CSV table of N, CA, C and O in Angstrom, one decimal:
chain,number,residue,atom,x,y,z
H,1,ILE,N,0.7,-1.2,0.0
H,1,ILE,CA,0.3,-0.1,-0.2
H,1,ILE,C,0.9,1.5,0.3
H,1,ILE,O,2.0,1.4,1.0
H,2,TYR,N,0.8,2.1,-1.1
H,2,TYR,CA,1.6,3.3,-1.1
H,2,TYR,C,1.0,4.4,-1.9
H,2,TYR,O,-0.1,4.2,-2.3
H,3,PRO,N,1.2,5.5,-1.4
H,3,PRO,CA,2.2,6.0,-0.9
H,3,PRO,C,1.3,6.1,0.9
H,3,PRO,O,0.1,6.0,0.8
H,4,SER,N,2.2,6.3,2.1
H,4,SER,CA,2.0,6.3,3.1
H,4,SER,C,1.4,7.5,3.9
H,4,SER,O,0.5,7.6,5.2
H,5,SER,N,1.6,9.1,3.3
H,5,SER,CA,1.0,10.0,3.1
H,5,SER,C,0.1,10.4,2.0
H,5,SER,O,1.3,10.5,0.7
H,6,LEU,N,-0.8,11.2,2.0
H,6,LEU,CA,-1.6,11.2,1.0
H,6,LEU,C,-2.4,13.1,1.5
H,6,LEU,O,-2.8,12.8,2.2
H,7,GLN,N,-2.8,13.3,0.1
H,7,GLN,CA,-3.5,14.4,0.1
H,7,GLN,C,-4.9,14.2,-0.6
H,7,GLN,O,-5.0,12.9,-1.2
H,8,ASN,N,-6.1,14.7,0.2
H,8,ASN,CA,-7.4,14.5,-0.6
H,8,ASN,C,-7.4,14.2,-2.4
H,8,ASN,O,-6.6,15.1,-3.2
H,9,ASN,N,-8.0,13.1,-3.2
H,9,ASN,CA,-8.1,12.8,-3.8
H,9,ASN,C,-6.4,12.7,-4.7
H,9,ASN,O,-6.6,12.3,-5.7
H,10,ASP,N,-5.7,12.1,-3.9
H,10,ASP,CA,-4.4,11.9,-4.1
H,10,ASP,C,-5.0,9.9,-4.3
H,10,ASP,O,-5.4,9.3,-3.8
H,11,PRO,N,-4.1,9.3,-5.9
H,11,PRO,CA,-4.6,7.8,-6.2
H,11,PRO,C,-3.7,7.5,-4.9
H,11,PRO,O,-2.7,7.6,-4.1
H,12,LEU,N,-4.2,6.1,-4.3
H,12,LEU,CA,-3.6,4.9,-3.8
H,12,LEU,C,-3.5,3.9,-3.9
H,12,LEU,O,-4.3,3.5,-4.6
H,13,PHE,N,-2.5,3.3,-4.3
H,13,PHE,CA,-2.1,2.2,-5.1
H,13,PHE,C,-1.5,1.1,-4.2
H,13,PHE,O,-1.1,0.7,-2.6
H,14,ILE,N,-2.3,-0.1,-4.3
H,14,ILE,CA,-2.6,-1.7,-3.3
H,14,ILE,C,-1.8,-2.4,-4.1
H,14,ILE,O,-2.8,-2.9,-5.2
H,15,GLU,N,-0.8,-3.4,-3.7
H,15,GLU,CA,-0.5,-4.3,-4.2
H,15,GLU,C,-1.2,-5.8,-3.4
H,15,GLU,O,-0.7,-6.1,-2.8
H,16,TRP,N,-1.8,-6.5,-4.1
H,16,TRP,CA,-2.6,-7.6,-3.4
H,16,TRP,C,-2.1,-9.0,-4.6
H,16,TRP,O,-2.4,-9.3,-5.5
H,17,ILE,N,-1.4,-9.7,-3.6
H,17,ILE,CA,-0.9,-11.0,-3.6
H,17,ILE,C,-1.7,-11.9,-3.1
H,17,ILE,O,-1.2,-12.0,-2.0
H,18,ALA,N,-2.3,-12.2,-4.1
H,18,ALA,CA,-3.1,-13.5,-3.2
H,18,ALA,C,-2.7,-14.8,-3.6
H,18,ALA,O,-1.8,-15.6,-4.3
H,19,SER,N,-3.3,-16.1,-2.5
H,19,SER,CA,-2.8,-17.5,-2.9
H,19,SER,C,-2.8,-18.1,-4.2
H,19,SER,O,-2.6,-19.0,-4.8
H,20,ASP,N,-4.1,-17.7,-5.0
H,20,ASP,CA,-4.6,-18.0,-5.8
H,20,ASP,C,-4.9,-16.7,-6.8
H,20,ASP,O,-5.9,-15.2,-6.4
H,21,ASN,N,-5.0,-16.3,-8.2
H,21,ASN,CA,-5.4,-15.4,-8.6
H,21,ASN,C,-6.7,-15.3,-8.9
H,21,ASN,O,-6.9,-14.2,-9.3
H,22,SER,N,-8.1,-15.8,-8.0
H,22,SER,CA,-9.2,-15.3,-8.2
H,22,SER,C,-9.4,-14.9,-6.9
H,22,SER,O,-10.8,-14.8,-6.5
H,23,GLU,N,-9.2,-14.9,-5.9
H,23,GLU,CA,-9.1,-14.3,-4.8
H,23,GLU,C,-8.8,-13.0,-4.6
H,23,GLU,O,-8.4,-12.3,-4.7
H,24,ILE,N,-9.9,-12.5,-4.1
H,24,ILE,CA,-10.5,-10.8,-4.0
H,24,ILE,C,-10.2,-10.5,-2.9
H,24,ILE,O,-10.3,-11.0,-1.5
H,25,ALA,N,-10.2,-9.8,-2.2
H,25,ALA,CA,-10.1,-9.2,-1.1
H,25,ALA,C,-10.7,-7.5,-0.5
H,25,ALA,O,-10.5,-7.2,-1.8
H,26,LYS,N,-11.1,-7.2,0.5
H,26,LYS,CA,-11.5,-6.1,0.7
H,26,LYS,C,-10.6,-5.0,1.9
H,26,LYS,O,-9.8,-5.4,2.5
H,27,ILE,N,-10.2,-3.9,1.0
H,27,ILE,CA,-9.6,-3.3,1.9
H,27,ILE,C,-10.4,-2.1,2.7
H,27,ILE,O,-11.8,-1.4,2.2
H,28,GLN,N,-10.2,-2.0,4.2
H,28,GLN,CA,-10.9,-0.7,4.7
H,28,GLN,C,-10.3,0.3,5.0
H,28,GLN,O,-9.2,0.1,5.6
H,29,ILE,N,-10.3,2.1,5.1
H,29,ILE,CA,-9.4,2.8,5.6
H,29,ILE,C,-10.4,2.8,6.9
H,29,ILE,O,-11.6,3.4,7.1
H,30,LEU,N,-9.9,3.2,8.4
H,30,LEU,CA,-10.2,3.1,9.4
H,30,LEU,C,-9.8,4.3,10.1
H,30,LEU,O,-8.5,4.9,10.2
H,31,ASP,N,-10.4,5.3,11.0
H,31,ASP,CA,-9.9,6.7,11.5
H,31,ASP,C,-9.3,6.2,12.6
H,31,ASP,O,-9.4,4.9,13.0
H,32,ILE,N,-8.3,7.0,13.1
H,32,ILE,CA,-7.7,7.0,14.6
H,32,ILE,C,-8.8,5.7,16.0
H,32,ILE,O,-8.0,5.4,16.2
H,33,ILE,N,-10.1,6.1,15.7
H,33,ILE,CA,-10.7,5.1,16.4
H,33,ILE,C,-11.7,4.1,16.3
H,33,ILE,O,-12.4,3.7,16.8
H,34,GLY,N,-11.1,4.0,15.2
H,34,GLY,CA,-11.9,2.7,14.4
H,34,GLY,C,-12.8,2.6,13.4
H,34,GLY,O,-13.6,1.8,13.2
H,35,ARG,N,-13.5,4.2,13.4
H,35,ARG,CA,-14.3,4.3,12.6
H,35,ARG,C,-14.3,3.5,11.1
H,35,ARG,O,-13.1,4.4,10.4
H,36,LEU,N,-14.9,3.0,10.3
H,36,LEU,CA,-14.6,2.6,9.1
H,36,LEU,C,-15.0,3.7,8.3
H,36,LEU,O,-16.5,4.8,7.9
H,37,VAL,N,-14.2,4.4,7.4
H,37,VAL,CA,-14.4,5.8,6.5
H,37,VAL,C,-14.6,5.7,5.2
H,37,VAL,O,-14.8,6.2,4.5
H,38,PHE,N,-14.0,4.2,4.5
H,38,PHE,CA,-14.0,4.1,2.8
H,38,PHE,C,-13.9,2.6,3.1
H,38,PHE,O,-13.0,1.8,3.8
H,39,THR,N,-14.1,2.2,2.1
H,39,THR,CA,-14.0,0.3,1.7
H,39,THR,C,-14.1,0.2,0.4
H,39,THR,O,-14.6,0.8,-0.4
H,40,THR,N,-13.4,-0.7,-0.3
H,40,THR,CA,-13.6,-1.1,-1.7
H,40,THR,C,-12.9,-2.4,-1.9
H,40,THR,O,-12.1,-3.1,-0.8
H,41,ILE,N,-13.3,-3.1,-3.1
H,41,ILE,CA,-12.7,-4.5,-3.6
H,41,ILE,C,-11.2,-4.1,-4.3
H,41,ILE,O,-11.3,-3.3,-5.1
H,42,ILE,N,-10.8,-4.7,-3.9
H,42,ILE,CA,-9.3,-5.2,-4.9
H,42,ILE,C,-9.4,-6.6,-5.2
H,42,ILE,O,-9.7,-7.4,-4.4
H,43,ASN,N,-8.5,-6.3,-6.1
H,43,ASN,CA,-8.2,-7.7,-7.2
H,43,ASN,C,-6.9,-8.0,-7.2
H,43,ASN,O,-5.8,-7.2,-6.9
H,44,PRO,N,-6.0,-9.6,-7.0
H,44,PRO,CA,-4.7,-9.7,-7.3
H,44,PRO,C,-4.4,-8.8,-8.4
H,44,PRO,O,-4.5,-8.4,-9.2
H,45,GLY,N,-2.7,-8.2,-7.6
H,45,GLY,CA,-2.2,-7.3,-8.7
H,45,GLY,C,-2.0,-6.2,-8.2
H,45,GLY,O,-2.7,-5.6,-7.0
H,46,ILE,N,-1.8,-5.3,-8.8
H,46,ILE,CA,-2.1,-3.8,-8.4
H,46,ILE,C,-3.2,-3.1,-8.7
H,46,ILE,O,-4.0,-2.5,-9.7
H,47,ASN,N,-3.5,-2.2,-7.7
H,47,ASN,CA,-4.7,-1.6,-7.9
H,47,ASN,C,-4.5,-0.4,-7.6
H,47,ASN,O,-3.9,0.2,-6.9
H,48,GLN,N,-5.5,0.8,-7.7
H,48,GLN,CA,-5.6,2.1,-7.9
H,48,GLN,C,-6.9,2.8,-7.7
H,48,GLN,O,-8.1,2.1,-8.0
H,49,THR,N,-6.8,3.3,-6.2
H,49,THR,CA,-8.4,3.9,-5.8
H,49,THR,C,-7.6,5.5,-5.5
H,49,THR,O,-7.1,5.5,-4.9
H,50,THR,N,-8.7,5.9,-5.2
H,50,THR,CA,-8.9,7.2,-4.8
H,50,THR,C,-9.8,7.6,-3.7
H,50,THR,O,-10.8,7.4,-3.5
H,51,ILE,N,-9.5,7.7,-2.5
H,51,ILE,CA,-9.8,7.8,-1.3
H,51,ILE,C,-10.6,9.3,-1.1
H,51,ILE,O,-9.9,10.4,-1.8
H,52,PRO,N,-12.0,9.3,-0.9
H,52,PRO,CA,-12.7,10.5,-0.7
H,52,PRO,C,-11.9,11.5,0.2
H,52,PRO,O,-10.9,11.1,1.0
H,53,ALA,N,-12.4,12.9,0.4
H,53,ALA,CA,-12.0,13.5,0.7
H,53,ALA,C,-12.3,13.3,2.3
H,53,ALA,O,-13.0,13.2,2.8
H,54,LEU,N,-11.2,13.2,3.3
H,54,LEU,CA,-10.8,13.3,4.8
H,54,LEU,C,-10.0,14.0,5.5
H,54,LEU,O,-9.3,15.2,4.7
H,55,SER,N,-10.6,14.4,6.8
H,55,SER,CA,-10.1,15.3,7.4
H,55,SER,C,-8.5,15.0,7.7
H,55,SER,O,-8.2,14.0,7.7
H,56,PRO,N,-7.4,15.7,8.0
H,56,PRO,CA,-6.2,15.6,8.2
H,56,PRO,C,-6.1,14.8,8.9
H,56,PRO,O,-7.2,14.8,10.1
H,57,GLY,N,-5.2,13.6,9.1
H,57,GLY,CA,-5.2,13.0,10.2
H,57,GLY,C,-4.4,11.5,10.4
H,57,GLY,O,-4.1,11.3,9.1
H,58,LEU,N,-4.4,10.5,11.0
H,58,LEU,CA,-3.7,9.3,11.2
H,58,LEU,C,-4.8,8.3,10.9
H,58,LEU,O,-6.2,8.4,11.4
H,59,TYR,N,-4.8,7.4,9.9
H,59,TYR,CA,-5.8,6.4,9.5
H,59,TYR,C,-5.2,5.3,9.0
H,59,TYR,O,-3.9,4.8,9.2
H,60,TYR,N,-5.5,4.2,9.2
H,60,TYR,CA,-5.6,2.6,8.9
H,60,TYR,C,-5.8,2.1,7.6
H,60,TYR,O,-7.3,2.2,7.8
H,61,ALA,N,-5.0,1.6,6.9
H,61,ALA,CA,-5.2,1.0,6.1
H,61,ALA,C,-5.4,-0.7,6.5
H,61,ALA,O,-4.2,-1.3,6.8
H,62,VAL,N,-6.7,-1.5,6.4
H,62,VAL,CA,-6.8,-2.8,6.9
H,62,VAL,C,-7.4,-3.6,5.6
H,62,VAL,O,-8.6,-3.5,5.2
H,63,ILE,N,-6.3,-4.8,5.6
H,63,ILE,CA,-6.8,-5.4,4.9
H,63,ILE,C,-7.2,-7.5,5.4
H,63,ILE,O,-6.5,-7.7,5.7
H,64,PRO,N,-8.7,-7.3,5.6
H,64,PRO,CA,-8.8,-8.8,6.4
H,64,PRO,C,-8.6,-10.0,5.6
H,64,PRO,O,-8.7,-10.2,4.8
H,65,HIS,N,-7.9,-10.6,6.4
H,65,HIS,CA,-7.1,-11.7,5.4
H,65,HIS,C,-8.2,-12.9,6.0
H,65,HIS,O,-8.6,-13.9,4.7
H,66,ASP,N,-8.4,-13.0,7.3
H,66,ASP,CA,-9.3,-14.2,7.7
H,66,ASP,C,-9.6,-14.2,9.1
H,66,ASP,O,-9.5,-13.0,9.5
H,67,ILE,N,-10.4,-14.8,9.7
H,67,ILE,CA,-11.1,-14.4,10.9
H,67,ILE,C,-9.8,-13.8,12.4
H,67,ILE,O,-10.4,-12.8,12.7
H,68,GLU,N,-8.5,-14.5,12.0
H,68,GLU,CA,-7.8,-13.8,12.8
H,68,GLU,C,-6.4,-13.3,12.7
H,68,GLU,O,-5.5,-12.5,13.2
H,69,ASN,N,-6.2,-12.8,11.2
H,69,ASN,CA,-5.2,-12.1,10.4
H,69,ASN,C,-5.4,-11.2,10.0
H,69,ASN,O,-6.1,-11.1,8.8
H,70,TYR,N,-4.7,-9.8,10.1
H,70,TYR,CA,-4.9,-8.8,9.0
H,70,TYR,C,-4.1,-7.9,9.0
H,70,TYR,O,-3.0,-8.0,9.2
H,71,PHE,N,-3.7,-7.6,7.2
H,71,PHE,CA,-2.8,-6.8,7.2
H,71,PHE,C,-3.4,-5.2,7.6
H,71,PHE,O,-4.2,-4.4,7.0
H,72,VAL,N,-2.3,-4.4,8.3
H,72,VAL,CA,-2.6,-3.2,8.5
H,72,VAL,C,-1.5,-2.5,8.3
H,72,VAL,O,-0.5,-2.5,8.4
H,73,LYS,N,-1.6,-1.0,7.6
H,73,LYS,CA,-1.0,-0.3,7.5
H,73,LYS,C,-1.5,1.6,7.8
H,73,LYS,O,-2.3,1.7,7.5
H,74,LYS,N,-0.4,2.0,8.3
H,74,LYS,CA,-0.8,3.5,9.1
H,74,LYS,C,-0.7,4.1,8.2
H,74,LYS,O,0.1,4.5,7.3
H,75,MET,N,-2.0,5.5,7.8
H,75,MET,CA,-1.9,6.5,6.4
H,75,MET,C,-1.8,7.8,7.1
H,75,MET,O,-2.6,7.9,8.2
H,76,ILE,N,-1.4,8.9,6.8
H,76,ILE,CA,-1.6,10.0,7.3
H,76,ILE,C,-2.1,10.8,5.9
H,76,ILE,O,-1.7,11.2,4.8
H,77,MET,N,-3.0,11.4,6.2
H,77,MET,CA,-3.6,12.5,5.1
H,77,MET,C,-3.3,13.5,6.0
H,77,MET,O,-3.3,14.2,6.8
H,78,ILE,N,-2.7,14.6,4.8
H,78,ILE,CA,-2.5,16.1,4.8
H,78,ILE,C,-3.1,16.8,4.1
H,78,ILE,O,-3.4,16.3,3.0
H,79,HIS,N,-3.0,18.0,4.2
H,79,HIS,CA,-3.6,18.8,3.1
H,79,HIS,C,-2.5,20.2,2.8
H,79,HIS,O,-2.0,20.2,2.9
């Protein structure tokens, strides 16, 4: 997931390497207190999405893998 710091309407790139080429995943963007502010589906390979206008601050990009495992990356929204 890159870049780790974004401005509103900047593209966000997510490279999803699946265990098989048909596995899709969901990426969720959470604010600092855990509220869901954005979600989208990603496919294997490099995906590009635009995050909607968010207030400046710290956010987490979360890709749930299964019930117990998650990939989490910290992101900073700047203006």
